[in-house]
CSV table of C-alpha atoms in Angstrom, one decimal:
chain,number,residue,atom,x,y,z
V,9,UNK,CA,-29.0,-68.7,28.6
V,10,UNK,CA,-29.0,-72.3,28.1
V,11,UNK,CA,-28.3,-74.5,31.1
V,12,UNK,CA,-27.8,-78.3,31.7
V,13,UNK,CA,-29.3,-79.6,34.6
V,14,UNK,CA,-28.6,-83.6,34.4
V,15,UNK,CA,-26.0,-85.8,33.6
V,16,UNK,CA,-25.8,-86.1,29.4
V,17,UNK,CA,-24.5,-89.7,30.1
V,18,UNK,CA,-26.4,-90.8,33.0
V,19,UNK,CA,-29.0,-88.7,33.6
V,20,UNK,CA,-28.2,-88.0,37.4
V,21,UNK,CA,-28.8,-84.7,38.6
V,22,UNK,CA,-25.8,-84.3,41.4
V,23,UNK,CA,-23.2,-82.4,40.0
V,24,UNK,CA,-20.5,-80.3,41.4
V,25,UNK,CA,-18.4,-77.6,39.7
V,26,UNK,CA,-15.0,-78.2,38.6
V,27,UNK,CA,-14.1,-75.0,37.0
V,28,UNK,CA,-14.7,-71.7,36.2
V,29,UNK,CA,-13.5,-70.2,32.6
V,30,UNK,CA,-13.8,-67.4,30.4
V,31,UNK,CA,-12.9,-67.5,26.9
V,32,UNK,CA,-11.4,-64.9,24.4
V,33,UNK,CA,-13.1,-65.1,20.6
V,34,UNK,CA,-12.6,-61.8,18.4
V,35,UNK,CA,-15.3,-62.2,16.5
V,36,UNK,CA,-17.9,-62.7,19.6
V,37,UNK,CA,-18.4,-59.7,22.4
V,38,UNK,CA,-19.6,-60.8,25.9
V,39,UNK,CA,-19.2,-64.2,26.0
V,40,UNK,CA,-20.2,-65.7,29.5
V,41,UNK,CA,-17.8,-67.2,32.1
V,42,UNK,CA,-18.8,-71.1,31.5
V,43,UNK,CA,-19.1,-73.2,34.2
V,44,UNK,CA,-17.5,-76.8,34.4
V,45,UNK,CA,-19.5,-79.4,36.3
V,46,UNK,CA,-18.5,-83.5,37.3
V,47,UNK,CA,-21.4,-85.6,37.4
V,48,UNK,CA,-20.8,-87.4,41.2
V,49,UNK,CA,-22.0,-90.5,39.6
V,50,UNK,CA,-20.3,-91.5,36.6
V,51,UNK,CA,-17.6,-88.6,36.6
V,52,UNK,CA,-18.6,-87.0,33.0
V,53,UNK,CA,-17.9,-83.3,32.9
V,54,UNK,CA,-19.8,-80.8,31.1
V,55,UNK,CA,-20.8,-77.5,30.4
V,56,UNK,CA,-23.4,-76.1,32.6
V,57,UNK,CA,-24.3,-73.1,30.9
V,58,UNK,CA,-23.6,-74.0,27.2
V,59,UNK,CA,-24.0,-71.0,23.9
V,60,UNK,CA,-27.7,-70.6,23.4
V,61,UNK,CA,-28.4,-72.1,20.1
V,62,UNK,CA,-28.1,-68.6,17.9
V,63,UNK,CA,-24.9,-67.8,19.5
V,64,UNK,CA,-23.2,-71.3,19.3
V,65,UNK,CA,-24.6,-71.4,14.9
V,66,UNK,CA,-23.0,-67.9,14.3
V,67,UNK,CA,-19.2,-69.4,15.6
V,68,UNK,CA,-19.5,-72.6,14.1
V,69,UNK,CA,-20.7,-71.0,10.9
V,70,UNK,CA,-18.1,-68.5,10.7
V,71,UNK,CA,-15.3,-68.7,8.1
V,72,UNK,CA,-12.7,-67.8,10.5
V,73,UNK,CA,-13.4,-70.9,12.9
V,74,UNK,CA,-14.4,-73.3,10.3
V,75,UNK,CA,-14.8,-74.4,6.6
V,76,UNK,CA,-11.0,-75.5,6.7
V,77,UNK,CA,-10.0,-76.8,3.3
V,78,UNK,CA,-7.3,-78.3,2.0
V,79,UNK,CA,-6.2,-78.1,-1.3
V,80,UNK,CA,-3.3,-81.2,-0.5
V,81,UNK,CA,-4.6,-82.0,2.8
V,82,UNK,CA,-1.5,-83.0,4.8
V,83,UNK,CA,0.3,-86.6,5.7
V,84,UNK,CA,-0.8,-86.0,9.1
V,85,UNK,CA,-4.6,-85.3,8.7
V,86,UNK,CA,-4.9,-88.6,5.9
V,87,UNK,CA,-3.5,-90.8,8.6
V,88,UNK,CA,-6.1,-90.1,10.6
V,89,UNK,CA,-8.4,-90.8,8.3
V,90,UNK,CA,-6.8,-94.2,7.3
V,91,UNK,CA,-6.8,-95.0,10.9
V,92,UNK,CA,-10.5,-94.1,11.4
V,93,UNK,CA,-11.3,-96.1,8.1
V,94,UNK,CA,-9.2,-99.6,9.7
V,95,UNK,CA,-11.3,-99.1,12.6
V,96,UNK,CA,-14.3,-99.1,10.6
V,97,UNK,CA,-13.5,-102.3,8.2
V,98,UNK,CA,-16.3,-104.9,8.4
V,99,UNK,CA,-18.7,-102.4,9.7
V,100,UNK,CA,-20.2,-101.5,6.2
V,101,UNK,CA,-22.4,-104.2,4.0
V,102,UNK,CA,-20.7,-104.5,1.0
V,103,UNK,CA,-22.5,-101.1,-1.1
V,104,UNK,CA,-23.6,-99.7,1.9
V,105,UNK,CA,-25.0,-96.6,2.7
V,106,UNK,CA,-23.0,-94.1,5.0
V,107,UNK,CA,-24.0,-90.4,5.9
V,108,UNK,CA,-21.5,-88.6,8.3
V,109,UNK,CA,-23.1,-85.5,9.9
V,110,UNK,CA,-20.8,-82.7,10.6
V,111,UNK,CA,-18.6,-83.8,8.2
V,112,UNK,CA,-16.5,-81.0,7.0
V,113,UNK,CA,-15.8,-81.1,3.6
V,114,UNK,CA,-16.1,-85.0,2.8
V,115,UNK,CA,-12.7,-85.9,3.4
V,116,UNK,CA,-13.2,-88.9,5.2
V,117,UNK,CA,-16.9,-89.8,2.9
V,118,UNK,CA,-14.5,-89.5,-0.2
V,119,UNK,CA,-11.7,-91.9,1.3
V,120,UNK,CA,-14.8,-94.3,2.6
V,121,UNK,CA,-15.8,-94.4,-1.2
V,122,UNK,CA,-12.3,-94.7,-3.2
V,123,UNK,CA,-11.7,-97.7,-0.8
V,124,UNK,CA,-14.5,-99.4,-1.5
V,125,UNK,CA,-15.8,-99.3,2.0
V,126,UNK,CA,-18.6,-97.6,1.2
V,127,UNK,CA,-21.4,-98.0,-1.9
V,128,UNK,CA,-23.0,-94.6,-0.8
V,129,UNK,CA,-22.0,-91.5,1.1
V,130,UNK,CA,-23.9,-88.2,2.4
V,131,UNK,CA,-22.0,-85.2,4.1
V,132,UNK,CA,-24.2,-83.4,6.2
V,133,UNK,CA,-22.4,-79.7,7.4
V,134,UNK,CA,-23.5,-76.5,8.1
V,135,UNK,CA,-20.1,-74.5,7.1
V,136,UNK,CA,-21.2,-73.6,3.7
V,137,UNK,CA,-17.5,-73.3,2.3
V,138,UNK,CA,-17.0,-76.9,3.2
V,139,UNK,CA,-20.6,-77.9,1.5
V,140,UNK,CA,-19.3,-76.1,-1.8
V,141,UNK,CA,-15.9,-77.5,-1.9
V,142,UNK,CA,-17.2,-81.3,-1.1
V,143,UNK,CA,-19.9,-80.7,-4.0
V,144,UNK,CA,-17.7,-79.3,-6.2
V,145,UNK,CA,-14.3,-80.6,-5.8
V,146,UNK,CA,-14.4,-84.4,-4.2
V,147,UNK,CA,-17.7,-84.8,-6.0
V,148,UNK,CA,-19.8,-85.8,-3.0
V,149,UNK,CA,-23.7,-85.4,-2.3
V,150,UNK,CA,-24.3,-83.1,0.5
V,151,UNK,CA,-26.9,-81.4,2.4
V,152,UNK,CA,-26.5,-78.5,4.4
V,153,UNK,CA,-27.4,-78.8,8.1
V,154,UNK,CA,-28.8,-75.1,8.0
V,155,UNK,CA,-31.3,-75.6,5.9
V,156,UNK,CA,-32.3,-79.2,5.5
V,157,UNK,CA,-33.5,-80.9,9.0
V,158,UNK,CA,-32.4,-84.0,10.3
V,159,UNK,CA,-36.0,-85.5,10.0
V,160,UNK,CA,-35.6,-85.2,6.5
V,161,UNK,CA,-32.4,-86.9,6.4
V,162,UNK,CA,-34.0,-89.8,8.2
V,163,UNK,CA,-36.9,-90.0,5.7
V,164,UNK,CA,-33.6,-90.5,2.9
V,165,UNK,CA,-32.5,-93.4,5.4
V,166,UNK,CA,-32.0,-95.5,6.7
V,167,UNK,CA,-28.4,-95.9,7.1
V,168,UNK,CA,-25.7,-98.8,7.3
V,169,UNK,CA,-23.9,-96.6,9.5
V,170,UNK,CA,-24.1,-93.1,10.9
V,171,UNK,CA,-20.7,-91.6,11.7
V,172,UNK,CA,-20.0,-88.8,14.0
V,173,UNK,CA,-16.3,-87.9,14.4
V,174,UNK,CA,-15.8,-85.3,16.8
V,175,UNK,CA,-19.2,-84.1,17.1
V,176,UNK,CA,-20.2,-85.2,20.0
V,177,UNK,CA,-18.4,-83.3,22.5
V,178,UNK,CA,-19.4,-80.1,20.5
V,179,UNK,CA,-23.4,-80.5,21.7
V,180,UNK,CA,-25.0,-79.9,24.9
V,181,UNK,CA,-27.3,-82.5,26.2
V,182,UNK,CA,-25.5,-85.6,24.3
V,183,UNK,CA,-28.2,-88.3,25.3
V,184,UNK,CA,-30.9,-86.4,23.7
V,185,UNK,CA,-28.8,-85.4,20.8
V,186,UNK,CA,-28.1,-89.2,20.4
V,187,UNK,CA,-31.3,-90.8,20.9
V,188,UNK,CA,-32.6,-88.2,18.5
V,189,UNK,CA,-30.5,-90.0,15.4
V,190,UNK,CA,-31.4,-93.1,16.5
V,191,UNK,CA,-34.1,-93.1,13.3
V,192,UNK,CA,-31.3,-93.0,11.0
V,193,UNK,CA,-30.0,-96.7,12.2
V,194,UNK,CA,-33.2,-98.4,11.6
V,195,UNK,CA,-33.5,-101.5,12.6
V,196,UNK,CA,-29.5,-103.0,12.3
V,197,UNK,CA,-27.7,-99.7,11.2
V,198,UNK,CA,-24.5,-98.7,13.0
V,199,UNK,CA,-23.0,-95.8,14.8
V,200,UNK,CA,-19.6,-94.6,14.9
V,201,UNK,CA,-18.2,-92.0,17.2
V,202,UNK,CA,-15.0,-90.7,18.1
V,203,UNK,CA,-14.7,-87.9,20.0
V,204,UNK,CA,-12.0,-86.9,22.8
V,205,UNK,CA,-10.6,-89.3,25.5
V,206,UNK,CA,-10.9,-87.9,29.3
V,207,UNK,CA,-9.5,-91.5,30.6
V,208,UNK,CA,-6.8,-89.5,32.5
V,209,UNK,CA,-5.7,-86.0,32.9
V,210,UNK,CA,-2.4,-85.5,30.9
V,211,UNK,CA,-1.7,-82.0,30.5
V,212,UNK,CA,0.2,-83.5,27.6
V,213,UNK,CA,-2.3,-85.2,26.0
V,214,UNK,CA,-5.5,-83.5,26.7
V,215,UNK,CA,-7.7,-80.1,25.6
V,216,UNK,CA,-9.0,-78.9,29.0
V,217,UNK,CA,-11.1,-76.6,29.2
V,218,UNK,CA,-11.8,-75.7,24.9
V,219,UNK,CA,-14.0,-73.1,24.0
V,220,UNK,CA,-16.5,-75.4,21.5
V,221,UNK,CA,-16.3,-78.4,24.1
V,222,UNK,CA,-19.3,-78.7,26.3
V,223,UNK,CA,-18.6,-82.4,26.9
V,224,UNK,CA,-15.6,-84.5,28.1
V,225,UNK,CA,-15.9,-87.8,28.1
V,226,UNK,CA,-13.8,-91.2,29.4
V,227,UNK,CA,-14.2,-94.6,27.1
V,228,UNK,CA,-16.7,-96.1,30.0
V,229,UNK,CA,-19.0,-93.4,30.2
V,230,UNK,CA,-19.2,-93.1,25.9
V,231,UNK,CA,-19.9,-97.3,26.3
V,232,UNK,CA,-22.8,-96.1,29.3
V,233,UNK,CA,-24.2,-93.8,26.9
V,234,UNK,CA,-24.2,-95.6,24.0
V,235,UNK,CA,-26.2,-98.6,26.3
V,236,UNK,CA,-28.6,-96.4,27.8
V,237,UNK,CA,-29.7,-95.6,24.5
V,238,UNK,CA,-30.5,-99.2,23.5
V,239,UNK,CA,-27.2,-99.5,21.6
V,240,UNK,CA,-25.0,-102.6,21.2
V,241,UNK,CA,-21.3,-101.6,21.7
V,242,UNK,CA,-19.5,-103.9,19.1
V,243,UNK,CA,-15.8,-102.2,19.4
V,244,UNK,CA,-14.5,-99.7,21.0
V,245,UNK,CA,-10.5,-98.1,20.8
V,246,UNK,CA,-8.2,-95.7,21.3
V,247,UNK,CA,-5.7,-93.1,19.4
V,248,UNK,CA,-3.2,-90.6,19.7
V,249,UNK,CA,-2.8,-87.7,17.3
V,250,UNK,CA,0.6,-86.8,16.5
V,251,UNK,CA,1.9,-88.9,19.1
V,252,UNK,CA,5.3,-87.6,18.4
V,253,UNK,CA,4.4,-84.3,18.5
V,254,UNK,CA,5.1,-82.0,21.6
V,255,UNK,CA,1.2,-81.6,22.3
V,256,UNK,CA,0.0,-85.6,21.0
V,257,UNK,CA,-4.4,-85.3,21.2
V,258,UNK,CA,-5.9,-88.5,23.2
V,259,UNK,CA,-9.2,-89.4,21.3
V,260,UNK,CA,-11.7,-92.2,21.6
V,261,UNK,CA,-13.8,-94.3,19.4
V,262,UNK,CA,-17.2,-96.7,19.6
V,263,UNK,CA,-19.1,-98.9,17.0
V,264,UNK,CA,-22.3,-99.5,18.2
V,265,UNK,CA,-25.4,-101.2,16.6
V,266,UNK,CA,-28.9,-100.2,17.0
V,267,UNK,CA,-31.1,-103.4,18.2
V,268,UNK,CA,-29.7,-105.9,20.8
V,269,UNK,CA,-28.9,-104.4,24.6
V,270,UNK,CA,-32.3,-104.4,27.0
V,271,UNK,CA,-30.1,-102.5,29.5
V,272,UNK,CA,-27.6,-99.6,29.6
V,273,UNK,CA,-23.8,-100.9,30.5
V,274,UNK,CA,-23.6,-100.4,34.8
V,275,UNK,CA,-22.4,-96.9,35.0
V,276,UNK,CA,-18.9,-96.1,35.5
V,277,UNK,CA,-17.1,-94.5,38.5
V,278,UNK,CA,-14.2,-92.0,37.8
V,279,UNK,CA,-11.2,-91.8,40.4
V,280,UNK,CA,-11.0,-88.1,38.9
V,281,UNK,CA,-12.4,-85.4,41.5
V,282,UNK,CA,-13.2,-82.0,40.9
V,283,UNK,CA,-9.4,-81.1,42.7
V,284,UNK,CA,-8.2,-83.4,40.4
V,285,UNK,CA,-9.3,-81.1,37.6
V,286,UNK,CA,-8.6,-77.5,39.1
V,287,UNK,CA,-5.0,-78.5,39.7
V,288,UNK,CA,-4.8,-79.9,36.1
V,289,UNK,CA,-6.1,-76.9,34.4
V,290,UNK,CA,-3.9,-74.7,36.5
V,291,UNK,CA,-0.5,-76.9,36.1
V,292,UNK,CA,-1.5,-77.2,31.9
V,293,UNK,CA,-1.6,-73.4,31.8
V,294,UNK,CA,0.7,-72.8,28.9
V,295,UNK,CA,-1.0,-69.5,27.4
V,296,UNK,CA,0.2,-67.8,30.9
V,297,UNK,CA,4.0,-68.7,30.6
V,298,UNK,CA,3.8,-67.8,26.8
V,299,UNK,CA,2.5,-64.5,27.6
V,300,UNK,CA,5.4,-64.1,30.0
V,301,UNK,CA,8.0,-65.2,26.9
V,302,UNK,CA,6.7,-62.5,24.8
V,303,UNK,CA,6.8,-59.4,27.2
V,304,UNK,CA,10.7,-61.1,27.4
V,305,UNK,CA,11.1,-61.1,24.2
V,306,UNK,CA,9.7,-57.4,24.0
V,307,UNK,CA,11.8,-55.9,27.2
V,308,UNK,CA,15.3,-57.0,25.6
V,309,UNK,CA,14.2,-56.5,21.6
V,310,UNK,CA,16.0,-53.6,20.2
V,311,UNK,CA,13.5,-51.3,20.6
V,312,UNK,CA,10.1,-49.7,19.4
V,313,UNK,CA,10.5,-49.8,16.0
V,314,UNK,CA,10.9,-54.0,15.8
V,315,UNK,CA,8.5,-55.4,13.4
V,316,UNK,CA,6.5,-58.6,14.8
V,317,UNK,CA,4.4,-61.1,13.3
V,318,UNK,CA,2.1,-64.0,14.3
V,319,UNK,CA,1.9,-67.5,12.9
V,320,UNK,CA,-1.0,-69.1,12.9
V,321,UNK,CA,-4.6,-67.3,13.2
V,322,UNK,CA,-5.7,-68.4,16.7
V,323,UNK,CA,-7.5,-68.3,19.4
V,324,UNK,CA,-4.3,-68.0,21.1
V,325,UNK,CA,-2.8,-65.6,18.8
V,326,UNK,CA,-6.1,-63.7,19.8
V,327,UNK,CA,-5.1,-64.5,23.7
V,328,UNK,CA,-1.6,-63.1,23.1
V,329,UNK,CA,-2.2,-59.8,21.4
V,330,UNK,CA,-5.1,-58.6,24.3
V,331,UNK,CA,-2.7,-60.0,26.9
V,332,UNK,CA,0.6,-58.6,26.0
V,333,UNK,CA,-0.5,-55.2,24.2
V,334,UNK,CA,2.0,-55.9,21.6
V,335,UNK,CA,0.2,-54.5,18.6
V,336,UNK,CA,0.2,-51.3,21.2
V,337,UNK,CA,3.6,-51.2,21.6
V,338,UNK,CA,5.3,-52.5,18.6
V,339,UNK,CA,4.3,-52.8,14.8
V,340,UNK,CA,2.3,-56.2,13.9
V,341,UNK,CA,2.4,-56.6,10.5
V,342,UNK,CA,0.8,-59.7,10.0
V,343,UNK,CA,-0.8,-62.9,11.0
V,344,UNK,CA,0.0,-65.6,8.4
V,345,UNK,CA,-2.0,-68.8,8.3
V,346,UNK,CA,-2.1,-71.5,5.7
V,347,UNK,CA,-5.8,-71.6,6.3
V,348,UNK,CA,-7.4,-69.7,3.1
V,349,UNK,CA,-10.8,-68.9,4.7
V,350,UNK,CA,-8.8,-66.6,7.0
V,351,UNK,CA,-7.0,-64.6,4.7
V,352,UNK,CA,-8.1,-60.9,4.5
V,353,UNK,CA,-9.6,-61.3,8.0
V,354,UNK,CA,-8.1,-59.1,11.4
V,355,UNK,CA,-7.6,-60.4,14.6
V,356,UNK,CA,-7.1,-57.2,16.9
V,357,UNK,CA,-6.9,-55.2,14.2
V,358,UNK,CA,-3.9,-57.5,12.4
V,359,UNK,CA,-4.7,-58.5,8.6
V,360,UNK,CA,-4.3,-62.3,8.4
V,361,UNK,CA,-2.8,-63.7,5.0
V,362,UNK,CA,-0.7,-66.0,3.5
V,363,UNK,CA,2.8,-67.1,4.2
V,364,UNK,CA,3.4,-66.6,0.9
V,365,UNK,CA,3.6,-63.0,2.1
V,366,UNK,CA,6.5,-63.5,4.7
V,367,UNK,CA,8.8,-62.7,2.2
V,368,UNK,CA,7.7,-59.5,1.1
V,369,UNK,CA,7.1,-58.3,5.0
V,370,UNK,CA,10.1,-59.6,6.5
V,371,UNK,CA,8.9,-58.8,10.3
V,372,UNK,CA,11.9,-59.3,12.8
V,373,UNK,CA,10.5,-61.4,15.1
V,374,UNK,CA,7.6,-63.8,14.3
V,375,UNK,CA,6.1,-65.3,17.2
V,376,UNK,CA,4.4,-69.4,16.9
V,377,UNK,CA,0.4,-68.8,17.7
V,378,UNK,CA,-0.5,-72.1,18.2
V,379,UNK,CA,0.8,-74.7,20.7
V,380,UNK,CA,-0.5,-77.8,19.0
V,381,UNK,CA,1.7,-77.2,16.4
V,382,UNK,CA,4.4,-75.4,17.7
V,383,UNK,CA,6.4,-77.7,15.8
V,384,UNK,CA,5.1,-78.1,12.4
V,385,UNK,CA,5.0,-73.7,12.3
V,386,UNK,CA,8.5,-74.0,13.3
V,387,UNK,CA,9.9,-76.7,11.0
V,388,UNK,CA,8.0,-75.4,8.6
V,389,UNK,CA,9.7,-71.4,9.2
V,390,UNK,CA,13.2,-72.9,9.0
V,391,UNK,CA,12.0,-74.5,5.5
V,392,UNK,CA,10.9,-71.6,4.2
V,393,UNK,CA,14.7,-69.7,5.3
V,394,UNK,CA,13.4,-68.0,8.4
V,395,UNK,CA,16.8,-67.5,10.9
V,396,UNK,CA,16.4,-69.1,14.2
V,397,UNK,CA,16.4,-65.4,15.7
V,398,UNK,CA,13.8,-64.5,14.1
V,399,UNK,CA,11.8,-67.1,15.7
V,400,UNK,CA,9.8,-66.9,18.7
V,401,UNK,CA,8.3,-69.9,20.5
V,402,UNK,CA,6.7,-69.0,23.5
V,403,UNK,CA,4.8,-72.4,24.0
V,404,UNK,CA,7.1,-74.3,27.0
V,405,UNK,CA,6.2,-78.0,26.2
V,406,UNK,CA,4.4,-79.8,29.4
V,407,UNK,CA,6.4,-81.7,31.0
């Protein structure tokens, strides 16, 4: 097992553990409690003992955690996008060259092209769905992370600017992950990350503890990192997704240019202690009370024969059926998600599938899998002529 013994922002070795959490995954058997740790210098918490390298490949390669595609991606997801792109204008030479690694299906590369922002773009992802549908349908040049290295990447640089949007917090040992792409800037390139805000804990806000997150980080300690490593912080910002959503997603973002800074940024000191973060994981427990509103729903439900049905193919979906024992006490029909790379896949033994479907089922009760988008699964229900009883919720919103 992999462990972390300094600081991936500072480098200090004093750390003290914040949490203790074990994750449920269907598709992964005997996954280790992870331990949480706060550097005592700077404040950054991290994972301790993160996936070994052949266990953390097979989940991020797997079709039911990744390779999401949109055919129309949605109004939500291209705003985003036009925000990250805003952020970004000025940063790019006119024709410049821009590779993204870990960039999904190109989404972002393609709008960085159409605009004009970009001359040249490279995708570099691992999620071989994604690889084929950036290739094939938004015309892009990509290279897959499984098979081509990152040395020969640098050999095709280098680059105007590197860009690494929510990345970051996904790999263990960031400072060395970081100063190991620092080949790709040459001499003047630029670097572009967003990733997660930890500023403050807001159980509204914030994703504490998630299973692929090994790092947390606040805006000072990404502008410590980014100094240590020689790196001149030109901009940095802040964003909310869905801000007017019940569950809005706090993010951060840096522009940094290689060249410039003799010394690293003095490093920061965080208010937050580790009690600070035990009583915020433990008062932003949602998946408890929506295990409670389900066994509810079940004692006062007409009785065994009830058909229920999940929306959205989750994690928490996953957390809910092992919890509750539904699918061992009543009929589950389904799971329906609009991601096709699920469909045809269980969960617990549930087929996932299309929404499409709904109408042919027509389970009695369908319960909301997902509390990030409790609301867009519910609006989007009610569209579809779905009757408010039908509808289960079980995700309270955090006050």
């Amino acid at each position: 097992m992999t462990r972390i013994a300094s600081c991936g922002v500072c480098a200090s070795t004093d750390h003290e553990s914040v949490l203790s959490r074990r994750f449920e995954i269907s598709f992964m058997e005997g996954l280790p409690v992870f331990e949480y740790a706060r550097c005592e210098d700077c404040g950054f918490v991290f994972v301790r003992n993160p996936l070994d390298e052949e266990r953390a490949e097979a989940y991020y390669n797997s079709s039911f955690r990744w390779g999401h595609v949109y055919e129309t991606p949605p109004s939500s997801a291209r705003a985003i996008w036009e925000s990250q792109a805003a952020f970004l204008s000025g940063a790019i030479p006119p024709g410049g060259r821009v590779l993204e690694i870990g960039s999904g299906p190109g989404y972002f590369l393609r709008l960085l092209l159409d605009s004009g922002l970009a001359g040249k773009a490279v995708g570099h992802e691992m999620s071989l769905r994604a690889l084929e549908y950036g290739r094939n349908v938004l015309g892009l040049d990509m290279t897959d992370a499984g098979t081509v290295s990152l040395e020969e990447i640098t050999a095709a640089g280098p680059y105007d600017l590197v860009v690494l949007r929510h990345v970051l917090e996904h790999i263990p040992a960031p400072d060395r992950y970081l100063a190991g792409l620092l080949p790709l800037l040459g001499r003047s390139g630029r670097l572009f990350v967003e990733t997660p805000c930890l500023d403050v804990l807001d159980a509204r806000a914030q994703a504490f503890p998630v299973f692929e997150h090994v790092n947390y980080f606040s805006q000072a300690q990404m502008a410590h990192l980014l100094g240590r490593l020689g790196l001149t912080l030109l901009a940095e910002g802040r964003d909310v997704y869905s801000p007017d959503s019940e569950k809005p997603y706090r993010v951060l973002r840096a522009l940094a240019q290689a060249g410039g800074r003799t010394s690293a940024a003095p490093v920061p000191r965080s208010p937050l202690t580790a009690r600070d973060f035990q009583e915020f994981s433990a008062r932003s427990d949602v998946l408890g009370a929506a295990e409670k509103a389900v066994l509810d729903a079940l004692a006062s439900d007409p009785g065994p024969d009830t058909v229920y049905a999940f929306h959205a193919a989750s994690n928490e979906t996953l957390a809910l059926l092992r919890r509750t024992g539904l699918a061992e006490k009543r009929p589950v029909a389904a799971i329906f998600d609009s991601n096709t790379g699920k469909w045809g896949q269980t969960i617990e033994g549930v087929p996932v599938m299309s929404p499409e479907q709904m109408k042919e089922i027509r389970p009695q009760r369908i319960i909301i899998g997902s509390s990030a988008f409790r609301r867009e699964i519910g609006e989007g229900l009610r569209a579809a002529g779905v009757e408010e009883s039908r509808i289960l919720d079980p995700w309270e919103p955090i006050p």
